[in-house]
PDB file of C-alpha atoms in Angstrom:
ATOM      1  CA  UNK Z  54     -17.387 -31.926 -24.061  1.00 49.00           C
ATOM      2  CA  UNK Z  55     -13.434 -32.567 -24.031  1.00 56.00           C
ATOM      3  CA  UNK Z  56     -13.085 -29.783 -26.311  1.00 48.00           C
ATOM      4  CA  UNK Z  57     -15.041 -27.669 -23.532  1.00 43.00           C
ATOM      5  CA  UNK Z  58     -12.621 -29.008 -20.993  1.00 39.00           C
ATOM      6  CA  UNK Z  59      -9.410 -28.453 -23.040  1.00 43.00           C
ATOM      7  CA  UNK Z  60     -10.421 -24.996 -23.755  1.00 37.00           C
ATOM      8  CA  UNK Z  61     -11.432 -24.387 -20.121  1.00 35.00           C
ATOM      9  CA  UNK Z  62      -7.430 -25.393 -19.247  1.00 37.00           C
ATOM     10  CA  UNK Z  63      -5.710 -23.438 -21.865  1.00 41.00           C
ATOM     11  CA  UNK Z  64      -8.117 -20.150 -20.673  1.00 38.00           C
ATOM     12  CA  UNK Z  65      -7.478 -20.867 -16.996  1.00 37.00           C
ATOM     13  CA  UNK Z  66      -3.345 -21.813 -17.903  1.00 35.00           C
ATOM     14  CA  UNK Z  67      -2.963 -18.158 -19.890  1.00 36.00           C
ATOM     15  CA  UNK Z  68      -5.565 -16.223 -17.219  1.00 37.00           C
ATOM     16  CA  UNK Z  69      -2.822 -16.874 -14.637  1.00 39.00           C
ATOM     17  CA  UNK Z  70       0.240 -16.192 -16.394  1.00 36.00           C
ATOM     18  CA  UNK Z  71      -1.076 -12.848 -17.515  1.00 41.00           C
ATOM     19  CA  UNK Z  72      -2.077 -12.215 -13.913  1.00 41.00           C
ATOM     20  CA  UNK Z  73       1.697 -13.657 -12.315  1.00 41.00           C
ATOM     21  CA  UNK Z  74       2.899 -11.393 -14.813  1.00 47.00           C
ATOM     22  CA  UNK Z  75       1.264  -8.413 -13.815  1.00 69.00           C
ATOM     23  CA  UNK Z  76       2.115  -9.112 -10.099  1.00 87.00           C
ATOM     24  CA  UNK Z  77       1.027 -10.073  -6.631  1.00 95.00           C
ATOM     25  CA  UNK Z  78      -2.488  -9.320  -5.456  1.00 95.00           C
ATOM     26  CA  UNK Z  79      -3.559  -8.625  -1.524  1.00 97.00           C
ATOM     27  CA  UNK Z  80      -6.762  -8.158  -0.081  1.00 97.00           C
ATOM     28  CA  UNK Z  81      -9.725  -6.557  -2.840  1.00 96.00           C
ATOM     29  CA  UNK Z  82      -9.129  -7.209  -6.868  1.00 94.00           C
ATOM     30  CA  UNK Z  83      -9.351  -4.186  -8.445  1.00 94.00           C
ATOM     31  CA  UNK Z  84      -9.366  -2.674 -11.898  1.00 91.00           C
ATOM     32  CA  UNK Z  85      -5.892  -0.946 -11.999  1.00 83.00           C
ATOM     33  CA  UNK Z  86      -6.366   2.646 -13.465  1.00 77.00           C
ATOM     34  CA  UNK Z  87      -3.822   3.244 -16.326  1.00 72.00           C
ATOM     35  CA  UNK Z  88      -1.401   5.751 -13.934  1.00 73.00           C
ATOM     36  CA  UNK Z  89       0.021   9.197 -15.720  1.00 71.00           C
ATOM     37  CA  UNK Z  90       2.429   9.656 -13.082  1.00 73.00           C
ATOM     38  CA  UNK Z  91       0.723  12.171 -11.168  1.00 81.00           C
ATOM     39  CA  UNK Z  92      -1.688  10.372  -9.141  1.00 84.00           C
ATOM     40  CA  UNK Z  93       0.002  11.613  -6.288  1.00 86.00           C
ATOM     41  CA  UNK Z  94      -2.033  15.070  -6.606  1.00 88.00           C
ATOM     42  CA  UNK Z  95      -5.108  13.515  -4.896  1.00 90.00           C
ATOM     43  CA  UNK Z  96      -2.998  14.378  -1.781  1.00 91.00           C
ATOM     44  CA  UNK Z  97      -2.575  18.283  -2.834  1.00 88.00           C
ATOM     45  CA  UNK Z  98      -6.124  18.736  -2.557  1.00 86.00           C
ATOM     46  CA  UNK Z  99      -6.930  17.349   1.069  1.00 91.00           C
ATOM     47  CA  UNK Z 100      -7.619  18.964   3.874  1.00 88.00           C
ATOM     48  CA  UNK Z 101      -7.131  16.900   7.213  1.00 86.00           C
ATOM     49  CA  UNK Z 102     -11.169  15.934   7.164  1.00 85.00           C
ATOM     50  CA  UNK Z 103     -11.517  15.151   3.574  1.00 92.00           C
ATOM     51  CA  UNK Z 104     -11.006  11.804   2.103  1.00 95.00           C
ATOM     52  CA  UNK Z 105     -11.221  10.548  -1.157  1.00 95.00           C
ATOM     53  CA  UNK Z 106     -11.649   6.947  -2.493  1.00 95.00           C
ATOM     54  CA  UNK Z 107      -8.824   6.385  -5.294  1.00 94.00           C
ATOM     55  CA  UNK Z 108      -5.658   4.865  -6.979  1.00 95.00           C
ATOM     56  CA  UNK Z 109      -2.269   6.239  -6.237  1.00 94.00           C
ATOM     57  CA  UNK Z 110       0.991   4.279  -6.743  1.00 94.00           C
ATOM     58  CA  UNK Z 111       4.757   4.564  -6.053  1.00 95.00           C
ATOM     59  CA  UNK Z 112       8.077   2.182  -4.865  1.00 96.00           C
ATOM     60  CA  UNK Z 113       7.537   1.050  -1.372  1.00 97.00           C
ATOM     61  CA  UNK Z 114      10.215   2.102   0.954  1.00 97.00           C
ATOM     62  CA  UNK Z 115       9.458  -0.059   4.314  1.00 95.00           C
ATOM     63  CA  UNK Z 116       7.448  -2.772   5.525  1.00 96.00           C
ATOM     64  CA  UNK Z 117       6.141  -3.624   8.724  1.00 93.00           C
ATOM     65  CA  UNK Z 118       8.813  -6.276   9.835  1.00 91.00           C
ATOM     66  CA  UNK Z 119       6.531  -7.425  12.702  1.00 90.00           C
ATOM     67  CA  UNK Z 120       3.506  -8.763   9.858  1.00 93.00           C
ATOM     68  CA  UNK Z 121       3.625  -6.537   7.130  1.00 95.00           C
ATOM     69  CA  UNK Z 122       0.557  -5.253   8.155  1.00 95.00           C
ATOM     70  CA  UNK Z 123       1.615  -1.529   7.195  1.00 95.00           C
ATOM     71  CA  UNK Z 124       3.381  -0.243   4.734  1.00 97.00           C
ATOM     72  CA  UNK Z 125       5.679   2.932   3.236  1.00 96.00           C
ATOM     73  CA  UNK Z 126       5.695   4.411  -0.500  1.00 97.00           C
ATOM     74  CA  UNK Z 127       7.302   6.751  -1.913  1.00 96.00           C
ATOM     75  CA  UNK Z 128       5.172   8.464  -4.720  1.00 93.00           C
ATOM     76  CA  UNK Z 129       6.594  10.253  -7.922  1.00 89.00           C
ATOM     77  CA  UNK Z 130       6.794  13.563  -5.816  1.00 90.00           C
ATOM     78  CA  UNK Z 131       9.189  12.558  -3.467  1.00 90.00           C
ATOM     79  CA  UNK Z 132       6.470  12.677  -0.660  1.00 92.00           C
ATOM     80  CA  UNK Z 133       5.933   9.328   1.384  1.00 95.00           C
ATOM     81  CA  UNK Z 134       2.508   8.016   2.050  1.00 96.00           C
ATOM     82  CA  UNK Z 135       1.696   5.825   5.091  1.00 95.00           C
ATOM     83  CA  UNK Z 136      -0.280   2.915   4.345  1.00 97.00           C
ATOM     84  CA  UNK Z 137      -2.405   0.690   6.166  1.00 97.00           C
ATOM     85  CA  UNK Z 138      -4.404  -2.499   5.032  1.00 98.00           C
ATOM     86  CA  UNK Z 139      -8.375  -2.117   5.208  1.00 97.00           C
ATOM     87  CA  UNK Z 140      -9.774  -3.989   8.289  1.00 96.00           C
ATOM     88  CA  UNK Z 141      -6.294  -5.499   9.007  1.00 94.00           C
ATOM     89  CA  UNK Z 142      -7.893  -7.494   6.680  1.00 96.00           C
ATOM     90  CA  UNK Z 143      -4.276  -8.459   4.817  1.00 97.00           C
ATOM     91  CA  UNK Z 144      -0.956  -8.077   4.925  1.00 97.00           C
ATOM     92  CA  UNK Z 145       1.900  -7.586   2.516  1.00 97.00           C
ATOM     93  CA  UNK Z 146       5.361  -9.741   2.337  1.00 97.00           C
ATOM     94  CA  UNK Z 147       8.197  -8.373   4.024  1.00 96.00           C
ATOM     95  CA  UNK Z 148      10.463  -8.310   1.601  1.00 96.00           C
ATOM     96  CA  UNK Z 149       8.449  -6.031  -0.328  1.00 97.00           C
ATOM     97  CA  UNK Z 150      10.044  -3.158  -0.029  1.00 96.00           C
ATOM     98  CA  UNK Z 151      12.237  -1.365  -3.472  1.00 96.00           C
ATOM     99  CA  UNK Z 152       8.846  -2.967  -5.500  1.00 97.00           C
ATOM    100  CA  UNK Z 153       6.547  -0.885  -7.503  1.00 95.00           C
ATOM    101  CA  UNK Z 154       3.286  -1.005  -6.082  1.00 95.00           C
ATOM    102  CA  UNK Z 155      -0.359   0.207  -7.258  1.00 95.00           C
ATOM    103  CA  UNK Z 156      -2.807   0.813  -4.122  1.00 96.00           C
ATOM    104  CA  UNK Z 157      -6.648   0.672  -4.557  1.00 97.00           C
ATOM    105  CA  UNK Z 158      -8.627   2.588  -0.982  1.00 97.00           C
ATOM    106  CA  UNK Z 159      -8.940   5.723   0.956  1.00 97.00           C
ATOM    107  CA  UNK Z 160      -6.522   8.796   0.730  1.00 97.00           C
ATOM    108  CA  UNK Z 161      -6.260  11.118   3.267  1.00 96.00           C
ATOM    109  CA  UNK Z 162      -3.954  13.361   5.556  1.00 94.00           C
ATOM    110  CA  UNK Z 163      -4.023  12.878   9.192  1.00 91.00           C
ATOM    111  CA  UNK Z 164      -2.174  14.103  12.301  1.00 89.00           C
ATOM    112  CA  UNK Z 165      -0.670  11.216  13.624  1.00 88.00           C
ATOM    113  CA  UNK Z 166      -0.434  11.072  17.487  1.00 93.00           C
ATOM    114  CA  UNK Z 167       2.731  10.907  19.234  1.00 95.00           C
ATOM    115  CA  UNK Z 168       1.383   7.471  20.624  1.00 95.00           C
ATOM    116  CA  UNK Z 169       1.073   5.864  16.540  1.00 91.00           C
ATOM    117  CA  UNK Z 170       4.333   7.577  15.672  1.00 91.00           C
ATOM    118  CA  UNK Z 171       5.679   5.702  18.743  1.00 93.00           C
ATOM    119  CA  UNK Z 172       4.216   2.290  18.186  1.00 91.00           C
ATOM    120  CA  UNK Z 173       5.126   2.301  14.410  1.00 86.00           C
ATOM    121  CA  UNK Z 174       8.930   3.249  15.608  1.00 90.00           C
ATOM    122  CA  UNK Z 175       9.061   0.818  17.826  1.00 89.00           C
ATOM    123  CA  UNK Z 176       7.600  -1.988  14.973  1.00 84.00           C
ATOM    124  CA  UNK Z 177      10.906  -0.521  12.763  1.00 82.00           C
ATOM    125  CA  UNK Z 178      13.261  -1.088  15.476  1.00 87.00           C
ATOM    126  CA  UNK Z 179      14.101   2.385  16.100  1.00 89.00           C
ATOM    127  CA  UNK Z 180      15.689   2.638  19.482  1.00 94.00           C
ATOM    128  CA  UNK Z 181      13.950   3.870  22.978  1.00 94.00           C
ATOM    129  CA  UNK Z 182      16.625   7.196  22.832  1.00 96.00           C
ATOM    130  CA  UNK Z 183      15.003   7.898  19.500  1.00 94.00           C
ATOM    131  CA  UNK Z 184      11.501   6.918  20.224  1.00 93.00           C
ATOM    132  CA  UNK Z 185      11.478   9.062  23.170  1.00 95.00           C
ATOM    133  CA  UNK Z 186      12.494  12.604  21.085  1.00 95.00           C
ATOM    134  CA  UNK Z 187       9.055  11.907  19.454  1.00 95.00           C
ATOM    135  CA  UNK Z 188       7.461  14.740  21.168  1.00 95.00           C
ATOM    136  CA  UNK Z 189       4.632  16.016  18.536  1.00 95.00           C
ATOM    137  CA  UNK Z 190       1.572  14.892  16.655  1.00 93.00           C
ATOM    138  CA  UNK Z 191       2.677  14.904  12.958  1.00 89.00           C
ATOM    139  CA  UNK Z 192       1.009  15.546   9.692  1.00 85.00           C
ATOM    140  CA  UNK Z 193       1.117  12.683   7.207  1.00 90.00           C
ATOM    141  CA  UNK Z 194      -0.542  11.497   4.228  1.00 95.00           C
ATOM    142  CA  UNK Z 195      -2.079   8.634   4.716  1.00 95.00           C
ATOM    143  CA  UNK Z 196      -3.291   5.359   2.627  1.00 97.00           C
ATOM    144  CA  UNK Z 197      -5.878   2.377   3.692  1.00 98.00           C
ATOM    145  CA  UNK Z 198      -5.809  -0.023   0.847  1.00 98.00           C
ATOM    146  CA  UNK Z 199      -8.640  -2.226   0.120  1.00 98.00           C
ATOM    147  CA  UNK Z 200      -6.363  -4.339  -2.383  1.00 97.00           C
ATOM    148  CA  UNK Z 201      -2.547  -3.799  -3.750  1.00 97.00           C
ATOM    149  CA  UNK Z 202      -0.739  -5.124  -6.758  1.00 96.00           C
ATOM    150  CA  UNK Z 203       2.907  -5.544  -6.094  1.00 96.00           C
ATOM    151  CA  UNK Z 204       5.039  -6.253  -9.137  1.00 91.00           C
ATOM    152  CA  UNK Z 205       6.127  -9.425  -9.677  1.00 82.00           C
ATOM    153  CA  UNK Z 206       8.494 -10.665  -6.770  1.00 66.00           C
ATOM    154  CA  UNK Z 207      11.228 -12.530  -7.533  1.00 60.00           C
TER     155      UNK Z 207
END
């Protein structure tokens, strides 16, 4: 039985490393999908009804400063992708931001109403003269993550 219990330490000591290693988990676990650099392409395909349940990754840019509750990333394109957590259910730190990140959830493109673009400017700290040229819904691609890996913060 101590043999049982050593092994059961060692497993549990290296199961953790590997996974501090690999980074920081929020919200779902999730079997990260090998990424080819394109994933970004699920976006080409969308029309503003469609969604699609999938893996995309990319650096994030910006986090919510307020909770991290929402989050920017830039993908291997050079587009940006809005993301939100599933169910507010999580958050991300809020030093995230320059990190690699792999997202696990919903694409989709939306037109985002000049109310969200407002509220979201206003949780960056972009001033009322700016916030107030904010005149038109917007089209954006959009992200709600059931889980995120974040690589390893420092």
């Amino acid at each position: 039985m101590k043999l049982f219990n050593k092994l059961l330490v060692i497993f549990s000591v290296v199961f953790c490393l590997n996974a501090s290693a690999q980074g920081s988990s929020f919200g779902a676990s999730f079997e990260n999908v090998e990424d080819n650099g394109e994933n970004w392409k699920v976006f080409e395909s969308l029309n503003t009804t469609d969604t699609i349940q999938t893996q995309v990754s990319g650096k994030i840019v910006e986090v919510c400063q307020a909770k991290g509750c929402w989050m920017k990333v830039d993908l291997a394109n050079g587009e940006r992708v809005f993301v939100k957590f599933k169910d507010y259910g999580f958050f991300v730190p809020k030093d995230a931001a320059s990190k690699k990140v792999v997202m696990n959830g919903k694409a989709f493109v939306e037109q985002m109403s000049v109310d969200e673009q407002r509220h979201y400017a206003e949780d960056e700290g972009v001033s009322k003269d700016e916030i107030a040229k904010i005149t038109k819904p917007k089209k954006t691609l959009r992200f709600e993550a059931d889980g995120v890996v974040i690589e390893k913060m420092d």
